DNA sequence: ATAACTGTATTAACCACACTAGTACAGCTG
DNA sequence: CAGCTGTACTAGTGTGGTTAATACAGTTAT
């Protein structure tokens, strides 16, 4: 479910946050379904519970999950999150298009990449 | 010429590296022209010479500049660098297009962003 | 009720990394 | 020779991520 990449320069808790964001946004985790407990996930990943706790706090702050004392942490349902994500992607694209223009890449070339789909990784 | 953003999470030396890459790739610094000396630039930016030294070492390693003992550091000319940068941008675009597809953004929408150019920031 | 599970909070320690400070050496140039 | 360049090294500082241990609060199953 969650994989930690120790070659990744970003902190562990951030990787955990990002991974759950992805799972939730793509509906791979249904709303109100329960997340692994702080201690369990920490065991699974062989890391400290505090690190998971930090990731969960962040996810809750961002509205991806909600936590209930004594019960657990659960997936929130929030349509706005998906919309925000889409907007974020389009913004990134805008930045990228700007950079491409500055380096003399034709718009046609960008469109080719998009239309070709993604074959290899 | 160079500006440091202390709110940026990335280290100073990395910001310096990136800024010079940009200046060189966009031909705002001509090949064989001299860069500010390690000590001077450090003074200008009110940071430690070692930090600039580190940035310059990295830039030399990547082929953006060359340094000569006793003389200074100079802009290298390397066509491949521009090609690499373009390739890098196209790769990022490919990744972005992939993500967009996964989140249900129509290709048409992406193309709109590209064709519209960049109006506001 | 009690055990076993949940989230939450706090404190201390460790470690890696960016950065600073100071000094020194090597080489070019006026 | 003085003053500039790049380069190297050591030592110290501060921050941030992570670990460790403990404790408290609340739910659930037996």
Tab-separated table of C-alpha atoms (C1' of nucleotides) in Angstrom:
chain	number	residue	atom	x	y	z
A	1	UNK	CA	0.000	0.000	0.000
A	2	UNK	CA	2.724	2.384	1.012
A	3	UNK	CA	6.327	2.184	-0.094
A	4	UNK	CA	9.179	4.266	1.227
A	5	UNK	CA	12.010	5.220	-1.076
A	6	UNK	CA	15.088	5.877	1.002
A	7	UNK	CA	16.916	7.267	-2.015
A	8	UNK	CA	14.270	9.954	-2.178
A	9	UNK	CA	15.613	13.121	-0.634
A	10	UNK	CA	12.239	14.090	0.732
A	11	UNK	CA	11.363	13.186	4.319
A	12	UNK	CA	9.504	9.974	4.997
A	13	UNK	CA	6.401	11.635	6.387
A	14	UNK	CA	6.065	13.619	3.181
A	15	UNK	CA	6.245	10.498	1.065
A	16	UNK	CA	3.549	8.906	3.180
A	17	UNK	CA	1.358	11.970	2.831
A	18	UNK	CA	1.776	12.071	-0.927
A	19	UNK	CA	1.046	8.386	-1.331
A	20	UNK	CA	-2.195	8.581	0.634
A	21	UNK	CA	-3.228	11.688	-1.244
A	22	UNK	CA	-2.835	9.712	-4.432
A	23	UNK	CA	-4.774	6.708	-3.139
A	24	UNK	CA	-7.582	8.906	-1.909
A	25	UNK	CA	-7.812	11.160	-4.949
A	26	UNK	CA	-7.944	8.152	-7.247
A	27	UNK	CA	-10.664	6.573	-5.134
A	28	UNK	CA	-8.537	3.545	-4.383
A	29	UNK	CA	-9.484	4.143	-0.781
A	30	UNK	CA	-13.191	4.600	-0.323
A	31	UNK	CA	-14.590	7.439	1.756
A	32	UNK	CA	-15.039	6.543	5.446
A	33	UNK	CA	-12.904	3.453	5.059
A	34	UNK	CA	-10.353	3.033	7.805
A	35	UNK	CA	-6.677	3.711	7.399
A	36	UNK	CA	-4.090	1.483	9.042
A	37	UNK	CA	-3.508	2.476	12.635
A	38	UNK	CA	-0.547	4.664	13.427
A	39	UNK	CA	1.260	1.857	15.194
A	40	UNK	CA	0.439	-0.830	12.641
A	41	UNK	CA	1.597	1.160	9.648
A	42	UNK	CA	4.743	2.140	11.514
A	43	UNK	CA	5.404	-1.547	12.172
A	44	UNK	CA	4.759	-2.454	8.550
A	45	UNK	CA	7.142	0.177	7.250
A	46	UNK	CA	9.649	-0.407	10.042
A	47	UNK	CA	9.645	3.229	11.031
A	48	UNK	CA	8.710	5.183	14.106
A	49	UNK	CA	5.039	5.724	14.981
A	50	UNK	CA	5.752	9.415	15.436
A	51	UNK	CA	6.593	9.704	11.765
A	52	UNK	CA	3.254	8.205	10.741
A	53	UNK	CA	1.524	10.362	13.279
A	54	UNK	CA	3.033	13.386	11.638
A	55	UNK	CA	1.896	12.241	8.204
A	56	UNK	CA	-1.649	11.629	9.444
A	57	UNK	CA	-1.771	15.017	11.148
A	58	UNK	CA	-0.780	16.629	7.889
A	59	UNK	CA	-3.362	14.630	5.926
A	60	UNK	CA	-6.032	15.656	8.391
A	61	UNK	CA	-4.983	19.289	8.222
A	62	UNK	CA	-5.330	19.137	4.439
A	63	UNK	CA	-8.739	17.516	4.657
A	64	UNK	CA	-7.851	14.136	3.207
A	65	UNK	CA	-8.674	12.165	6.337
A	66	UNK	CA	-10.344	12.596	9.692
A	67	UNK	CA	-9.310	10.985	12.951
A	68	UNK	CA	-11.424	9.893	15.863
A	69	UNK	CA	-9.997	9.303	19.309
A	70	UNK	CA	-10.052	5.664	20.227
A	71	UNK	CA	-11.490	4.598	16.874
A	72	UNK	CA	-9.047	5.352	14.142
A	73	UNK	CA	-8.354	7.451	11.067
A	74	UNK	CA	-10.702	7.450	8.088
A	75	UNK	CA	-10.822	8.650	4.529
A	76	UNK	CA	-12.676	11.920	4.110
A	77	UNK	CA	-14.876	12.618	1.147
A	78	UNK	CA	-14.198	15.988	-0.314
A	79	UNK	CA	-14.904	16.750	-3.914
A	80	UNK	CA	-12.956	19.939	-3.673
A	81	UNK	CA	-9.770	17.959	-3.178
A	82	UNK	CA	-10.030	16.488	-6.650
A	83	UNK	CA	-10.780	19.866	-8.137
A	84	UNK	CA	-7.813	21.356	-6.326
A	85	UNK	CA	-5.606	18.614	-7.655
A	86	UNK	CA	-6.728	19.206	-11.217
A	87	UNK	CA	-6.135	22.896	-10.855
A	88	UNK	CA	-2.706	22.186	-9.466
A	89	UNK	CA	-1.838	20.044	-12.447
A	90	UNK	CA	-3.005	22.680	-14.879
A	91	UNK	CA	-0.927	25.280	-13.070
A	92	UNK	CA	2.137	23.101	-13.323
A	93	UNK	CA	1.457	22.713	-16.999
A	94	UNK	CA	1.234	26.451	-17.352
A	95	UNK	CA	4.619	26.888	-15.709
A	96	UNK	CA	6.080	24.185	-17.887
A	97	UNK	CA	4.672	25.737	-21.056
A	98	UNK	CA	6.225	29.032	-20.038
A	99	UNK	CA	9.631	27.439	-19.529
A	100	UNK	CA	9.303	25.571	-22.823
A	101	UNK	CA	8.652	28.802	-24.647
A	102	UNK	CA	11.661	30.455	-23.042
A	103	UNK	CA	13.880	27.652	-24.212
A	104	UNK	CA	12.540	27.786	-27.714
A	105	UNK	CA	10.419	24.670	-27.762
A	106	UNK	CA	7.592	24.951	-30.267
A	107	UNK	CA	4.065	24.558	-28.982
A	108	UNK	CA	3.554	21.961	-31.621
A	109	UNK	CA	6.202	19.816	-29.999
A	110	UNK	CA	4.450	20.045	-26.655
A	111	UNK	CA	1.175	19.048	-28.210
A	112	UNK	CA	2.821	16.089	-29.855
A	113	UNK	CA	3.961	14.807	-26.476
A	114	UNK	CA	0.459	15.135	-25.127
A	115	UNK	CA	-1.279	13.518	-28.080
A	116	UNK	CA	1.201	10.675	-28.329
A	117	UNK	CA	0.111	9.540	-24.921
A	118	UNK	CA	2.677	7.916	-22.732
A	119	UNK	CA	4.280	4.825	-24.130
A	120	UNK	CA	7.405	4.128	-22.179
A	121	UNK	CA	8.185	5.318	-18.669
B	1	UNK	CA	22.068	38.746	-10.946
B	2	UNK	CA	21.500	36.185	-8.252
B	3	UNK	CA	18.787	36.320	-5.640
B	4	UNK	CA	18.445	34.029	-2.660
B	5	UNK	CA	15.009	33.121	-1.391
B	6	UNK	CA	15.263	32.184	2.248
B	7	UNK	CA	11.701	30.910	2.274
B	8	UNK	CA	12.724	28.341	-0.317
B	9	UNK	CA	13.270	25.008	1.369
B	10	UNK	CA	16.084	24.121	-0.958
B	11	UNK	CA	19.659	24.838	0.107
B	12	UNK	CA	21.304	28.085	-0.949
B	13	UNK	CA	23.986	26.442	-3.066
B	14	UNK	CA	21.286	24.698	-5.077
B	15	UNK	CA	19.472	27.949	-5.734
B	16	UNK	CA	22.718	29.507	-6.927
B	17	UNK	CA	23.371	26.546	-9.203
B	18	UNK	CA	19.905	26.709	-10.697
B	19	UNK	CA	20.048	30.433	-11.272
B	20	UNK	CA	23.360	30.207	-13.132
B	21	UNK	CA	22.096	27.287	-15.184
B	22	UNK	CA	19.228	29.468	-16.266
B	23	UNK	CA	21.420	32.451	-17.102
B	24	UNK	CA	23.795	30.291	-19.098
B	25	UNK	CA	21.178	28.268	-20.936
B	26	UNK	CA	19.371	31.438	-21.972
B	27	UNK	CA	22.618	32.949	-23.199
B	28	UNK	CA	22.341	35.837	-20.765
B	29	UNK	CA	25.921	35.038	-19.862
B	30	UNK	CA	28.149	34.697	-22.900
B	31	UNK	CA	30.524	31.786	-23.285
B	32	UNK	CA	33.976	32.433	-21.814
B	33	UNK	CA	32.733	35.458	-19.917
B	34	UNK	CA	33.865	35.568	-16.330
B	35	UNK	CA	31.657	34.793	-13.379
B	36	UNK	CA	31.898	36.805	-10.187
B	37	UNK	CA	34.675	35.527	-7.966
B	38	UNK	CA	33.813	33.173	-5.161
B	39	UNK	CA	34.593	35.794	-2.523
B	40	UNK	CA	32.886	38.661	-4.308
B	41	UNK	CA	29.642	36.855	-4.918
B	42	UNK	CA	29.667	35.622	-1.344
B	43	UNK	CA	30.057	39.213	-0.182
B	44	UNK	CA	27.251	40.392	-2.460
B	45	UNK	CA	24.859	37.756	-1.193
B	46	UNK	CA	26.060	38.041	2.393
B	47	UNK	CA	26.764	34.367	2.608
B	48	UNK	CA	29.829	32.245	3.149
B	49	UNK	CA	32.378	31.795	0.349
B	50	UNK	CA	32.280	28.051	0.955
B	51	UNK	CA	28.663	27.987	-0.126
B	52	UNK	CA	29.484	29.701	-3.427
B	53	UNK	CA	32.450	27.429	-3.852
B	54	UNK	CA	30.160	24.484	-3.546
B	55	UNK	CA	27.779	25.902	-6.133
B	56	UNK	CA	30.618	26.566	-8.559
B	57	UNK	CA	32.025	23.075	-8.077
B	58	UNK	CA	28.644	21.657	-8.925
B	59	UNK	CA	28.298	23.878	-11.992
B	60	UNK	CA	31.723	22.796	-13.179
B	61	UNK	CA	30.877	19.145	-12.598
B	62	UNK	CA	27.779	19.569	-14.741
B	63	UNK	CA	29.721	21.306	-17.505
B	64	UNK	CA	28.174	24.740	-17.198
B	65	UNK	CA	31.383	26.522	-16.242
B	66	UNK	CA	35.121	25.926	-16.062
B	67	UNK	CA	37.480	27.259	-13.457
B	68	UNK	CA	41.109	28.237	-13.776
B	69	UNK	CA	43.403	28.484	-10.790
B	70	UNK	CA	44.379	32.088	-10.138
B	71	UNK	CA	42.244	33.462	-12.934
B	72	UNK	CA	38.609	32.791	-12.220
B	73	UNK	CA	35.524	30.856	-13.294
B	74	UNK	CA	34.115	31.173	-16.787
B	75	UNK	CA	31.007	30.236	-18.723
B	76	UNK	CA	31.425	27.087	-20.789
B	77	UNK	CA	29.883	26.663	-24.191
B	78	UNK	CA	28.135	23.379	-24.543
B	79	UNK	CA	25.320	22.894	-26.986
B	80	UNK	CA	24.435	19.628	-25.389
B	81	UNK	CA	23.374	21.436	-22.231
B	82	UNK	CA	20.550	23.180	-24.069
B	83	UNK	CA	19.460	19.944	-25.688
B	84	UNK	CA	19.500	18.215	-22.341
B	85	UNK	CA	17.377	20.957	-20.859
B	86	UNK	CA	14.831	20.675	-23.640
B	87	UNK	CA	14.683	16.946	-23.230
B	88	UNK	CA	14.207	17.406	-19.514
B	89	UNK	CA	11.285	19.738	-20.082
B	90	UNK	CA	9.634	17.338	-22.481
B	91	UNK	CA	10.063	14.521	-19.991
B	92	UNK	CA	8.407	16.570	-17.299
B	93	UNK	CA	5.588	17.276	-19.666
B	94	UNK	CA	5.212	13.590	-20.339
B	95	UNK	CA	4.937	12.882	-16.623
B	96	UNK	CA	2.440	15.666	-16.228
B	97	UNK	CA	0.333	14.434	-19.117
B	98	UNK	CA	0.293	11.016	-17.520
B	99	UNK	CA	-0.887	12.405	-14.211
B	100	UNK	CA	-3.500	14.523	-15.960
B	101	UNK	CA	-4.892	11.463	-17.672
B	102	UNK	CA	-5.075	9.565	-14.397
B	103	UNK	CA	-7.054	12.363	-12.838
B	104	UNK	CA	-9.451	12.559	-15.729
B	105	UNK	CA	-8.300	15.763	-17.350
B	106	UNK	CA	-9.077	15.788	-21.057
B	107	UNK	CA	-6.200	16.240	-23.447
B	108	UNK	CA	-8.121	19.071	-24.990
B	109	UNK	CA	-7.935	20.946	-21.721
B	110	UNK	CA	-4.172	20.557	-21.622
B	111	UNK	CA	-3.853	21.816	-25.146
B	112	UNK	CA	-5.975	24.822	-24.298
B	113	UNK	CA	-3.555	25.773	-21.553
B	114	UNK	CA	-0.643	25.496	-23.941
B	115	UNK	CA	-2.283	27.428	-26.775
B	116	UNK	CA	-3.599	30.152	-24.520
B	117	UNK	CA	-0.082	31.093	-23.631
B	118	UNK	CA	0.545	32.468	-20.206
B	119	UNK	CA	-1.440	35.524	-19.303
B	120	UNK	CA	-1.316	35.941	-15.572
B	121	UNK	CA	1.310	34.501	-13.260
C	1	DA	C1'	-14.390	-4.256	34.441
C	2	DT	C1'	-10.495	-5.447	31.989
C	3	DA	C1'	-7.587	-6.161	28.128
C	4	DA	C1'	-6.378	-4.595	23.809
C	5	DC	C1'	-6.848	-1.711	20.602
C	6	DT	C1'	-7.305	3.288	18.779
C	7	DG	C1'	-5.433	8.610	18.475
C	8	DT	C1'	-2.650	12.171	20.797
C	9	DA	C1'	1.071	14.514	23.394
C	10	DT	C1'	5.571	15.250	25.368
C	11	DT	C1'	10.422	14.927	26.205
C	12	DA	C1'	15.032	13.639	25.079
C	13	DA	C1'	18.459	12.079	22.117
C	14	DC	C1'	20.652	11.202	17.669
C	15	DC	C1'	22.074	12.205	13.107
C	16	DA	C1'	22.567	14.153	8.577
C	17	DC	C1'	23.086	18.239	6.226
C	18	DA	C1'	23.487	23.057	5.125
C	19	DC	C1'	25.993	26.684	6.506
C	20	DT	C1'	29.476	29.464	8.810
C	21	DA	C1'	34.190	30.694	10.303
C	22	DG	C1'	38.922	30.734	9.950
C	23	DT	C1'	43.046	29.507	7.936
C	24	DA	C1'	46.076	28.022	4.465
C	25	DC	C1'	48.045	27.009	-0.057
C	26	DA	C1'	48.526	27.502	-5.150
C	27	DG	C1'	48.576	30.294	-9.076
C	28	DC	C1'	47.787	34.616	-11.985
C	29	DT	C1'	48.378	39.713	-12.760
C	30	DG	C1'	49.236	44.582	-12.080
D	1	DC	C1'	55.493	42.371	-3.978
D	2	DA	C1'	50.550	43.181	-3.276
D	3	DG	C1'	46.267	41.739	-4.386
D	4	DC	C1'	43.441	39.183	-6.688
D	5	DT	C1'	41.882	34.358	-8.222
D	6	DG	C1'	40.454	29.084	-7.165
D	7	DT	C1'	40.923	25.259	-3.860
D	8	DA	C1'	41.251	22.611	0.447
D	9	DC	C1'	40.680	21.538	5.175
D	10	DT	C1'	39.052	21.552	9.943
D	11	DA	C1'	35.871	22.827	13.370
D	12	DG	C1'	31.661	24.555	15.072
D	13	DT	C1'	26.599	25.781	14.749
D	14	DG	C1'	21.786	25.265	13.802
D	15	DT	C1'	17.874	23.064	11.752
D	16	DG	C1'	14.961	19.401	10.726
D	17	DG	C1'	13.802	14.569	10.288
D	18	DT	C1'	13.751	10.546	12.867
D	19	DT	C1'	13.875	7.537	16.772
D	20	DA	C1'	12.780	6.146	21.504
D	21	DA	C1'	10.160	5.818	25.561
D	22	DT	C1'	6.365	7.053	28.140
D	23	DA	C1'	1.922	8.667	29.189
D	24	DC	C1'	-2.922	9.902	28.669
D	25	DA	C1'	-7.599	9.666	26.557
D	26	DG	C1'	-11.110	7.241	24.364
D	27	DT	C1'	-13.420	2.932	21.983
D	28	DT	C1'	-14.383	-1.959	21.562
D	29	DA	C1'	-14.583	-6.843	22.462
D	30	DT	C1'	-14.548	-10.379	25.843
